[in-house]
Coordinates of C-alpha atoms in Angstrom, one line a residue:
X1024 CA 61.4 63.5 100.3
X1025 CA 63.7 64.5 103.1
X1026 CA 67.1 65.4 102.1
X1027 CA 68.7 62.4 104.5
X1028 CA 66.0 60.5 102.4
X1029 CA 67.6 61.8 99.4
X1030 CA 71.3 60.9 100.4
X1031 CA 70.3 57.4 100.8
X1032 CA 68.5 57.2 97.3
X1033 CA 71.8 58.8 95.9
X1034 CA 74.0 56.7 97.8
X1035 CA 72.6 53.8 96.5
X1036 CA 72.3 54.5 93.1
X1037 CA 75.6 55.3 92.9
X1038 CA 76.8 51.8 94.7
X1039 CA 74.6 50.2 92.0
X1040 CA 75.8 52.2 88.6
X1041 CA 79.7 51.7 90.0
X1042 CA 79.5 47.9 90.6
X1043 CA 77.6 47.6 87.9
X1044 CA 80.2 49.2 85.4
X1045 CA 83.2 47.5 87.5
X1046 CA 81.3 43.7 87.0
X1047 CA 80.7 44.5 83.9
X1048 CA 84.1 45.8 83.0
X1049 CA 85.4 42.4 84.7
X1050 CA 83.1 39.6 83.1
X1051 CA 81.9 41.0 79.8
X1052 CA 85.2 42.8 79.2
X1053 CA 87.5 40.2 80.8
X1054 CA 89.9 42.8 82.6
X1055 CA 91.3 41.6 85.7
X1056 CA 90.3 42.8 89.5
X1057 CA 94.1 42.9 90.4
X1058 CA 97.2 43.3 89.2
X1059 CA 99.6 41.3 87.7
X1060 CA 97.5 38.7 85.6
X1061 CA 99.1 37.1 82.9
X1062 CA 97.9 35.6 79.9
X1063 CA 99.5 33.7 77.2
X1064 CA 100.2 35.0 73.8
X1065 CA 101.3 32.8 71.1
X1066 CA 103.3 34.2 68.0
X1067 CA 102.9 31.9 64.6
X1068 CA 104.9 32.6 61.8
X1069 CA 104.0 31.1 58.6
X1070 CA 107.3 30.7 56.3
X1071 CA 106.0 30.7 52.8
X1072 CA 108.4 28.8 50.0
X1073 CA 108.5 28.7 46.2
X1074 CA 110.6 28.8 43.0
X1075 CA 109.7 31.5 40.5
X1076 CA 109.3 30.9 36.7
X1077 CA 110.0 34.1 34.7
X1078 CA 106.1 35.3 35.4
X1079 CA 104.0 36.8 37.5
X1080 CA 103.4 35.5 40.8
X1081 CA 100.7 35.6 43.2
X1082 CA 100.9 34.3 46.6
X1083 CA 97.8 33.5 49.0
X1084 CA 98.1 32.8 52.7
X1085 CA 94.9 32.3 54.7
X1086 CA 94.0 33.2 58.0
X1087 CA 92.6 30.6 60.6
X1088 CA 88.5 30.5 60.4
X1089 CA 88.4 29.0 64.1
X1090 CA 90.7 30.1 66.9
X1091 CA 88.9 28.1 69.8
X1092 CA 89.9 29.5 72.9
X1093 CA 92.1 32.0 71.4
X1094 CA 92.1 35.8 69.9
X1095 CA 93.5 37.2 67.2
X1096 CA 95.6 39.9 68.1
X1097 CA 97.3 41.1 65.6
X1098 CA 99.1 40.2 62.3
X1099 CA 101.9 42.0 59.8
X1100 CA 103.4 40.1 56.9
X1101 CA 106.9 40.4 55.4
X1102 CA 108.4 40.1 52.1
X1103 CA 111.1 41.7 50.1
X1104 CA 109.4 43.7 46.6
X1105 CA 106.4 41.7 46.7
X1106 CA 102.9 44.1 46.2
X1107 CA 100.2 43.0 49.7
X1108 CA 97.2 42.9 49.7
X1109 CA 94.4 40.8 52.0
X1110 CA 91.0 39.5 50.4
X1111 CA 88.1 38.1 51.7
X1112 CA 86.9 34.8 49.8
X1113 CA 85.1 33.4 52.1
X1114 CA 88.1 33.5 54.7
X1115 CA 91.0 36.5 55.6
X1116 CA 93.8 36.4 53.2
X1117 CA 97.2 38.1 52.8
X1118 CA 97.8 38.1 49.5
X1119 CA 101.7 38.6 48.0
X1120 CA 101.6 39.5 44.2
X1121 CA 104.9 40.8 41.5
X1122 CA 104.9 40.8 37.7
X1123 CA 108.6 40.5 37.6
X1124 CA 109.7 38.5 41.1
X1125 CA 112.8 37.1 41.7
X1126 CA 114.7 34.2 40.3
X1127 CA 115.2 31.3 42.3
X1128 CA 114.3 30.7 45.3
X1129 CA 111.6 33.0 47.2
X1130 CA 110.8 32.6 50.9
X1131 CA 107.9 35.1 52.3
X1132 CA 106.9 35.7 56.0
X1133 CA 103.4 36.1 57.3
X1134 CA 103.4 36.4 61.3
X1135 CA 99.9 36.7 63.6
X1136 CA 99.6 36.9 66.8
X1137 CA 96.8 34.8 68.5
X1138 CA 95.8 35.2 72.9
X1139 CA 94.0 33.1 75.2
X1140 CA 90.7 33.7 76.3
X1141 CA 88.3 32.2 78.7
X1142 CA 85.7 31.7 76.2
X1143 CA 85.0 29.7 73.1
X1144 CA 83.6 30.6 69.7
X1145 CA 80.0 30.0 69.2
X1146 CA 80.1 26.9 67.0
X1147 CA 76.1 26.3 66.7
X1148 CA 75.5 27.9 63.3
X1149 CA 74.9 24.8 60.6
X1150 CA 76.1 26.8 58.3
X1151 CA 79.3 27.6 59.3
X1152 CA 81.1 24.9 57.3
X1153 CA 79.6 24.5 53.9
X1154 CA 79.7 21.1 52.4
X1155 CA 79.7 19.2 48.6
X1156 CA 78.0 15.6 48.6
X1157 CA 80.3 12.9 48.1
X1158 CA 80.7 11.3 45.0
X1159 CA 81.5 7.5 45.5
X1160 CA 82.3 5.0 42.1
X1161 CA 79.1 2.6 41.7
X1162 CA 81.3 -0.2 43.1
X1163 CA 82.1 1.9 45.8
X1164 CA 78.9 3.7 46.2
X1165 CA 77.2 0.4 47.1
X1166 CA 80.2 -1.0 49.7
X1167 CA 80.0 2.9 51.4
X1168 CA 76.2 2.3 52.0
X1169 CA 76.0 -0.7 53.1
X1170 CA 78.6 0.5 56.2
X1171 CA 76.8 3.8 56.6
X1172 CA 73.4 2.4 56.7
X1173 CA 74.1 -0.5 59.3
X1174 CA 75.8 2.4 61.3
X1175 CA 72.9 4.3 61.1
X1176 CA 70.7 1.7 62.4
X1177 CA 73.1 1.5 65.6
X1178 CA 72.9 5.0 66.1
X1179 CA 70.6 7.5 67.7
X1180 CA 71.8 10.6 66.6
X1181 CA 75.0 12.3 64.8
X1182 CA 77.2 11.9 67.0
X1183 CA 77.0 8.2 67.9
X1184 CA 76.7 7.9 64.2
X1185 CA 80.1 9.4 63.0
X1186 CA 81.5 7.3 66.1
X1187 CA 80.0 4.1 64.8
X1188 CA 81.4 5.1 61.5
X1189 CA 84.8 5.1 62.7
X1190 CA 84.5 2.1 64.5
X1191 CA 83.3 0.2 61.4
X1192 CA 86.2 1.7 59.8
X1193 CA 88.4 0.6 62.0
X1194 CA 87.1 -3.2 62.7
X1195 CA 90.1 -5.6 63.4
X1196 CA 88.8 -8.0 60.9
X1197 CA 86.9 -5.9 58.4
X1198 CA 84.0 -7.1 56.0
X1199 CA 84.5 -6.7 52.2
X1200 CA 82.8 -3.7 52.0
X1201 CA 84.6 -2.1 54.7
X1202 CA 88.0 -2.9 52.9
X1203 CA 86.8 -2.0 49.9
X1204 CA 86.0 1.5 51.3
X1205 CA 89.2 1.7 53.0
X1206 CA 90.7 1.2 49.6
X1207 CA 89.9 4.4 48.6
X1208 CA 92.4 6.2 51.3
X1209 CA 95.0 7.1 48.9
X1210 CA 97.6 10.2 48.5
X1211 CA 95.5 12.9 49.7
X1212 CA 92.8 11.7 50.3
X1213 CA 92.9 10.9 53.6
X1214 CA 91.1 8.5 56.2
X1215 CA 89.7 11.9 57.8
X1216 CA 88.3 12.6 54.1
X1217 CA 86.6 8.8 53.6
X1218 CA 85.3 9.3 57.2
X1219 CA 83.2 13.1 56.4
X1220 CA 82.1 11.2 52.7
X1221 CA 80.6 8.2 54.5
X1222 CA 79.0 10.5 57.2
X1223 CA 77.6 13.5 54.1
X1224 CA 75.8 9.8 52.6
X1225 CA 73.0 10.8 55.6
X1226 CA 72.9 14.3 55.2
X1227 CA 75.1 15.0 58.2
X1228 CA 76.8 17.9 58.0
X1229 CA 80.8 17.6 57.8
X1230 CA 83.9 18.9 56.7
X1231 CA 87.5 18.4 57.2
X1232 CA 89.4 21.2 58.8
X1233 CA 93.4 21.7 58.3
X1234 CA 94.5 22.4 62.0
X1235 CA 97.6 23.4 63.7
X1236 CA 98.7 22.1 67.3
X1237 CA 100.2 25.2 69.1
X1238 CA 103.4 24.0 70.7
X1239 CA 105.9 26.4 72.1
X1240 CA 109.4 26.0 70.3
X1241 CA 108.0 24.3 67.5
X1242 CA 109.9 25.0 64.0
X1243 CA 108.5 24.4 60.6
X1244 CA 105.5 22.3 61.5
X1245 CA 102.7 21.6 59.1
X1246 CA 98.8 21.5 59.8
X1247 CA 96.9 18.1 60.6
X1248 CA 93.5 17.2 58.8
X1249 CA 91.0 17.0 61.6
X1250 CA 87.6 16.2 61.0
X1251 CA 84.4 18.1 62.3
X1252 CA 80.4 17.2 62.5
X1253 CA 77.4 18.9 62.9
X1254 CA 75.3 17.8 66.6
X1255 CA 73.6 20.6 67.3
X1256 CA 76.5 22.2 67.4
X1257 CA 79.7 21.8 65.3
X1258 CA 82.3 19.1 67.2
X1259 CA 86.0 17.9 66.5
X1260 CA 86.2 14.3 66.3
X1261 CA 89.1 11.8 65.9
X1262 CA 88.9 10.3 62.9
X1263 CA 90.9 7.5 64.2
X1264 CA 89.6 6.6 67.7
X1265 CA 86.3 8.0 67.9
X1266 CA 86.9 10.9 70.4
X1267 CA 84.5 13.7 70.4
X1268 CA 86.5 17.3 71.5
X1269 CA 88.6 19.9 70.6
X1270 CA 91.8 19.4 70.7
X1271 CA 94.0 21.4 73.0
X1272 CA 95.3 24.8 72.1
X1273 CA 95.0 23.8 68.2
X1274 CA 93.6 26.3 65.6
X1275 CA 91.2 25.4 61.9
X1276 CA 91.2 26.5 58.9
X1277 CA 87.9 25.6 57.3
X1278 CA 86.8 25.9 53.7
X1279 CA 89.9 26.8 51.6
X1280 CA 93.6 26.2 51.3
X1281 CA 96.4 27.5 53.8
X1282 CA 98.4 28.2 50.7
X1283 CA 97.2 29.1 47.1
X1284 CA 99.8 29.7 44.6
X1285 CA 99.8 30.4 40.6
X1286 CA 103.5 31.2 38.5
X1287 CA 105.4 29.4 40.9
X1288 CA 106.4 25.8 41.7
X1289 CA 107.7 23.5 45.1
X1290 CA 105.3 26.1 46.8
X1291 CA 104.7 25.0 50.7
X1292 CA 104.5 26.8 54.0
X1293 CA 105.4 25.8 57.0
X1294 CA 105.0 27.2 60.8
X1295 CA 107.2 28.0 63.4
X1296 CA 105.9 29.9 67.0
X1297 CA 106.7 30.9 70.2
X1298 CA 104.9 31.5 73.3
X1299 CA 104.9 33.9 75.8
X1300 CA 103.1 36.1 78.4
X1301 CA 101.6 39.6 78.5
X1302 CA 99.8 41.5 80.8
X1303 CA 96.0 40.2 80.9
X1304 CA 94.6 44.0 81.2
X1305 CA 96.6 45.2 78.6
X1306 CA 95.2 42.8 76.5
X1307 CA 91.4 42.6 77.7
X1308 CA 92.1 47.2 77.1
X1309 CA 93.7 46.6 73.7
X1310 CA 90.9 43.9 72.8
X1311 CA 87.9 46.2 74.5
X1312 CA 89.0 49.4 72.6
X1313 CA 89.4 47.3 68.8
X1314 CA 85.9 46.0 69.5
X1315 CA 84.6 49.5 70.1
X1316 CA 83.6 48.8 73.4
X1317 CA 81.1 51.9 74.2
X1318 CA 82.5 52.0 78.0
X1319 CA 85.7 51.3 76.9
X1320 CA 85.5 54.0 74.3
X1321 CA 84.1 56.7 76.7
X1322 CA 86.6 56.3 79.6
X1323 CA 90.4 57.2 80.5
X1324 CA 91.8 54.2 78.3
X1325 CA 90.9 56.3 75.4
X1326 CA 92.8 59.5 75.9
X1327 CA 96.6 59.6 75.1
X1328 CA 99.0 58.2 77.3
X1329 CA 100.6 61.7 78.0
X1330 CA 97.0 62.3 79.7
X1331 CA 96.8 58.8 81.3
X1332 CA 99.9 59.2 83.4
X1333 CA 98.0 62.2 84.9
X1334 CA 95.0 60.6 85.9
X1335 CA 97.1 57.6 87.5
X1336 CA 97.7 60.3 90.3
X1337 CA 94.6 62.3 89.8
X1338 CA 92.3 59.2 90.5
X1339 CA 94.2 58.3 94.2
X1340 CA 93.0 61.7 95.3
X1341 CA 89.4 60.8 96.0
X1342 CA 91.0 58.0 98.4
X1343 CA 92.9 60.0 99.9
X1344 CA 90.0 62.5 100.6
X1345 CA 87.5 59.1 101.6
X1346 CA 90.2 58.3 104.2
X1347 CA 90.0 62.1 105.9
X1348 CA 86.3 62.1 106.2
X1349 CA 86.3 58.4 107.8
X1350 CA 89.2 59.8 109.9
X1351 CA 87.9 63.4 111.1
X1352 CA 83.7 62.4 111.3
X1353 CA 84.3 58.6 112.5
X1354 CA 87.1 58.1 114.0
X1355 CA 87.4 62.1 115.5
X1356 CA 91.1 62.9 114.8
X1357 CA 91.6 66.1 114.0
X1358 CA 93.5 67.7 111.1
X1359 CA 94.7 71.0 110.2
X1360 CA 92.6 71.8 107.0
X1361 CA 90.6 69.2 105.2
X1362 CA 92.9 68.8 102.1
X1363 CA 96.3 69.3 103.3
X1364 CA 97.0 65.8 104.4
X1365 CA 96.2 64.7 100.9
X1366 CA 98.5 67.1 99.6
X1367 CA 101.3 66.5 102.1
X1368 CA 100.3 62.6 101.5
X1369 CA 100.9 63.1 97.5
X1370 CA 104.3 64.8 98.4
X1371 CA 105.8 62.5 100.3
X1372 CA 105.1 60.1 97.1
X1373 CA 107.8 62.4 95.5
X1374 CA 109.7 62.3 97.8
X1375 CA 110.0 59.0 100.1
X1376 CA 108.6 59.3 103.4
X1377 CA 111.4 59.7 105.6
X1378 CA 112.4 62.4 103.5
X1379 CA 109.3 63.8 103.1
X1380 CA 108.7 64.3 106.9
X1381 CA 112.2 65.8 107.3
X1382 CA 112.1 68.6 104.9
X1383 CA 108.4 69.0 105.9
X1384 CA 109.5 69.5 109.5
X1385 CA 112.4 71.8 109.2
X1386 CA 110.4 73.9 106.6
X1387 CA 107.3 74.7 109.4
X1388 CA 110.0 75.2 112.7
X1389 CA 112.2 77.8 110.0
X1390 CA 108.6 79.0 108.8
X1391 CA 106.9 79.3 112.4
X1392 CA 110.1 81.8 113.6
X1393 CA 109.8 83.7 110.8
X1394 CA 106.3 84.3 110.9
X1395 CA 106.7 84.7 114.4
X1396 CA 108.9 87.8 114.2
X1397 CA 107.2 88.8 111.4
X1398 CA 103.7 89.3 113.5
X1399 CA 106.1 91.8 115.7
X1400 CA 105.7 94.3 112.6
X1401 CA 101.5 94.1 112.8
X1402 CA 101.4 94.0 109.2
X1403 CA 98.1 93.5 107.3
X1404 CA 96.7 90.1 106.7
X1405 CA 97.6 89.9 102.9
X1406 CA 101.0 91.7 103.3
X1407 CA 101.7 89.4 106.2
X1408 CA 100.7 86.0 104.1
X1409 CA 102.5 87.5 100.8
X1410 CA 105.9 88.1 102.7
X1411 CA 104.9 84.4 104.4
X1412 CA 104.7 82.6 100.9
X1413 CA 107.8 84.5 99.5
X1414 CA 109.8 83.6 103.2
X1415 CA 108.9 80.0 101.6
X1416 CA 109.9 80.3 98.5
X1417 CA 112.9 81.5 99.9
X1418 CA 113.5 78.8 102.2
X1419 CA 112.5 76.2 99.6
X1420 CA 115.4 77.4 97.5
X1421 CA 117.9 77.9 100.4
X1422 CA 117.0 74.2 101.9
X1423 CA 117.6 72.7 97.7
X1424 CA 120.7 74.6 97.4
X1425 CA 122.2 74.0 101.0
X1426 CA 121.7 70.4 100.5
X1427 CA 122.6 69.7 97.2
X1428 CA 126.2 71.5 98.1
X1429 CA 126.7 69.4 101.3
X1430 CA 125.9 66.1 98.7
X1431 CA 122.4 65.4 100.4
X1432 CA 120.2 64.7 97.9
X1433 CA 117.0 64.1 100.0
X1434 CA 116.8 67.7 100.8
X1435 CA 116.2 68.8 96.8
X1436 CA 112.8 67.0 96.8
X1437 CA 111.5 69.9 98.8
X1438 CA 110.2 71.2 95.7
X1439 CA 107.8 68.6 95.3
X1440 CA 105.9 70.4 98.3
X1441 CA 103.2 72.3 97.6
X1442 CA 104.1 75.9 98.4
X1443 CA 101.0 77.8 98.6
X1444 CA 99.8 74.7 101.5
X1445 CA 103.0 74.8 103.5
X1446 CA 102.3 78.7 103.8
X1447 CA 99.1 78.9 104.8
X1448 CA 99.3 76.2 107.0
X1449 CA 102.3 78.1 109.4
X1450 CA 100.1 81.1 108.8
X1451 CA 97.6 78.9 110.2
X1452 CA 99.9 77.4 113.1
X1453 CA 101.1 80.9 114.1
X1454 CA 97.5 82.3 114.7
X1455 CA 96.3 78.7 116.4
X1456 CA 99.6 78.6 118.4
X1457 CA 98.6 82.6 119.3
X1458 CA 95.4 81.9 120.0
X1459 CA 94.5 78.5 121.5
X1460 CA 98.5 77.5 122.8
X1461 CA 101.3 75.1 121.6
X1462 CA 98.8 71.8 122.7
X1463 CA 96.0 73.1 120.0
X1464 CA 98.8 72.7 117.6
X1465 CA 100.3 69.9 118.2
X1466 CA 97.4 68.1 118.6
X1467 CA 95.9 69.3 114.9
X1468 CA 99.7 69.2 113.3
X1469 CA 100.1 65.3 114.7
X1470 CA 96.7 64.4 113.4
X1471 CA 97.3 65.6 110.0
X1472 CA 101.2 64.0 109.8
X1473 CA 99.8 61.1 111.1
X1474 CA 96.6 61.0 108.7
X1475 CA 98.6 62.1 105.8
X1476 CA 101.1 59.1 106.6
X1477 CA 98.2 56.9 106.4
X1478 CA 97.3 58.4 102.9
X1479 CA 100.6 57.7 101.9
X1480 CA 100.7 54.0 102.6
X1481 CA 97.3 53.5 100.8
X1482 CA 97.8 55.6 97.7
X1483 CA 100.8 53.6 97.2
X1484 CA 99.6 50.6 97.6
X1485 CA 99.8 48.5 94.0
X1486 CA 96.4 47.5 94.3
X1487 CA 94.5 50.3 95.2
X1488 CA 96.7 51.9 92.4
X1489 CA 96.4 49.4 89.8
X1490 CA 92.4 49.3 90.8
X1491 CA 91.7 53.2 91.1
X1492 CA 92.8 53.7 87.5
X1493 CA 92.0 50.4 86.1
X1494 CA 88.4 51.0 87.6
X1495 CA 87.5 54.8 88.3
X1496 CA 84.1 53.8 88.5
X1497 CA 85.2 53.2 91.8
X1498 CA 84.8 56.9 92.5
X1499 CA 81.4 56.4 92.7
X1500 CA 81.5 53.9 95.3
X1501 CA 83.6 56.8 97.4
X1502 CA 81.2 59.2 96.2
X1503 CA 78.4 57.2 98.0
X1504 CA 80.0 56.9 101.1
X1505 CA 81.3 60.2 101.4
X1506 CA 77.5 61.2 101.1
X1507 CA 76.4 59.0 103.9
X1508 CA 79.1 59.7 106.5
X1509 CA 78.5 63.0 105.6
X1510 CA 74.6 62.7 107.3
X1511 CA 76.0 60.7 110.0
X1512 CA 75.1 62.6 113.3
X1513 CA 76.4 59.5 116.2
X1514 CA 79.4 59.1 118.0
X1515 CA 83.2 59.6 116.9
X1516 CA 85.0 57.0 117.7
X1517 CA 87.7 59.3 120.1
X1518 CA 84.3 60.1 121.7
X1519 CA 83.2 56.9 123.2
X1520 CA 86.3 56.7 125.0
X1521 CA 86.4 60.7 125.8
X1522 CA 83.0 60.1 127.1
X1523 CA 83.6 57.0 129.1
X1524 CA 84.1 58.0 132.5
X1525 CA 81.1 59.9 132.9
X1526 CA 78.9 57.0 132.4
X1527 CA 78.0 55.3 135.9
X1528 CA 77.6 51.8 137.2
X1529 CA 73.7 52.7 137.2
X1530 CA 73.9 53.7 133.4
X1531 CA 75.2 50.3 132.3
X1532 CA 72.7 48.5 134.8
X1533 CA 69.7 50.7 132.7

């Protein structure tokens, strides 16, 4: 294989692994493209109430079995010299406990935090509610089948079952059975209970679920009974009008109590919650990383934010460098040195640009005439680059000082240059200028200010910031292209138009 044969291969394996990681970071993982997605984040606290008795009290709170659309994030309880503890039987539970609690009145706080998502839990498992038949009186028993089996001959499956159910249920001018059955809605047993007994009489599967309706600003609400069938896949129906579908932004709990008390009495809870908005990536990170995400575990996101911060500014380098090669082997502008506009370009991010290109300037002209008379002395090329770098130092300190005393604050951030650069480069400038004359260098000193500006405006650009460190598989991408400029042979684009005059009328006729 030919090594321009080779670049290609190369080039396009590493356009395919870097997209693929970036789509897969995006769809699977759910963090945004670009910056500044939002996502809503709802905070439910659960206010616990009771009266002690002189014993031991034990206090259970569960968690929601079915979050829909949403996530939990994450949850912390609070109580004042209560022992916690969380079970699992079936469902999450924060348990409170103390031998010797209190007298009077007792109020506990249990507080979760719950995000949207663009997907739903799976709901096709038949097992995921478990269910008891229903036991119906013989008088009952009889008017309950009589409904359920004349529904079940107007239905087709189990869905237009528990809807003809309803509807019987709910017939202007019931039969006798009907009110008979209706008779049996008492206390707490509700119409959402009679509904799942009639529809467990034919081996459907269903179950009630105790839901709460997420409203933001809501205080001390209670959950709703809300009752749910098996179709293939477990549904929410209205056990009132017949609807079929979830409810919006509402939350189950599904085979146990929201509250389970023993020693106490007057026990309820009630819910109060707020809603607000984070930062999508942080979440989709935060959510990735709990998961154990094996990308997400293996990348930058995992290190400690002291490290992070370094890589936000480590990771715009490779752009920076990309936009030099397109610039020097495309478009034909040259530079002095390969890296120095990058560095010069990182510099004036310290410093503002306008500042930045001051200092920068008055450093090389004070740095040129020194070097200048210094090349009178025909020193040795280290000696003469050593007494060049301390000469900078120098100046560095003398430009800081000077300005700080006449109250210009600009001229401090000339520390933020990188010394060793600035004196090579006038060691550079003084040889060129020598050598091939004052056009040579202004030519290769205007390129690079010009392509370091450049730099500057797209390094700090928020997307390409938010997207270089959010995504650094994007480096691969560069990598590629980098690779395949660097095998291009044609035309620079300065060329063409360099080039120009020389081609004839003939030449274009041809």
């Amino acid at each position: 294989m030919s090594a321009k044969a080779q670049v290609y291969l190369w080039s396009l394996l590493l356009i395919l692994v870097g997209a693929g990681i970036i789509s897969y970071k995006s769809i699977q993982l759910d963090i945004p493209l670009t910056h500044g997605e939002k996502r809503d984040v709802w905070v439910v606290e659960a206010l616990v109430e009771f009266e002690t008795q002189d014993k031991p009290v034990k206090v259970k709170v569960a968690l929601p079995t079915y979050y829909a659309q949403y996530k939990l994030l994450e949850q912390q309880g609070s109580s004042n010299g209560y022992g916690f503890t969380t079970e699992e039987s079936p469902n999450k539970k924060a348990v409170w406990s103390s031998r010797q609690p209190p007298a009077g009145n007792q109020k506990i706080y249990y507080t979760f935090s719950i995000f949207e998502t663009d997907e739903f839990q799976s709901t096709k498992g038949k097992d995921r509610y478990k269910f008891d038949k229903p036991y119906f009186e013989p008088a009952y028993k009889t008017a309950a089948l009589s409904l359920v089996d004349s529904a079940w001959k107007k239905s087709s499956d189990n869905s237009t079952f528990a809807k003809e159910v309803i509807r019987r249920l709910n017939f202007a001018d019931p039969d006798q059975n009907t009110n008979l059955v209706r008779s049996l809605i008492k206390g707490t047993y509700t119409e959402a209970h009679l509904v799942r007994d009639l529809i467990l009489l034919k081996d459907v599967p269903a179950t009630v679920l105790r839901g709460l309706q997420l409203e933001d600003g809501t205080r001390k609400t209670t959950t709703g009974n809300y009752l749910a069938f098996y179709d293939e896949k477990w549904s929410v129906i209205n056990h009132i009008s017949g609807e079929i579908g979830l409810p919006k932004d509402t939350i189950f709990w599904a085979l146990t109590s929201v509250l389970e008390t023993a020693g106490c009495t007057n026990s309820k809870i009630t819910f109060s919650m707020i809603k607000s908005d984070q930062s999508a990536k942080s979440l989709a990170i935060k959510n990735s990383l709990e998961d154990s995400s094996p990308i997400m575990n293996f990348s930058i996101f995992s290190l400690p934010l002291e490290f992070q911060s370094v890589f936000k500014l480590l990771l715009l380098i490779p752009v920076g460098t990309l936009i030099v090669v397109i610039i020097r082997n495309l478009v034909g502008i040259s530079t002095s040195g390969t890296f120095m506009p990058v560095l010069l370009a990182i510099a004036f991010i310290e410093t503002s640009l306008v500042k930045g290109l001051v200092v920068l300037l008055v450093m090389m002209v004070l740095g040129l005439l020194i070097r200048t008379y210094l090349s009178r002395m025909n020193l040795l090329l280290v000696p003469r680059i050593s007494a060049v770098v301390i000469c900078v130092v120098i100046l560095m300190a003398f430009i800081s000082i000077t300005s700080y005393k006449m109250g210009i604050a600009g001229g401090i951030s000339v520390t933020f240059f990188p010394m060793i650069i600035i004196s090579w480069t006038i060691e550079r400038t003084s040889i060129m200028w020598e050598e091939h004359g004052g056009r040579e260098v202004f030519e290769k000193m205007g390129g690079s200010l010009i392509v370091s500006i450049i730099i500057y405006f797209v390094m700090t650009n928020s997307f390409v910031k938010y997207f270089t460190f959010t995504f650094p598989e994007v480096m691969l991408i560069m990598l590629a292209f980098v690779l395949l400029i660097g095998v291009y042979t044609g035309y620079r684009l300065t060329e063409i138009f360099r080039f120009e005059p020389l081609v004839t009328d003939e030449d274009i006729k041809q």
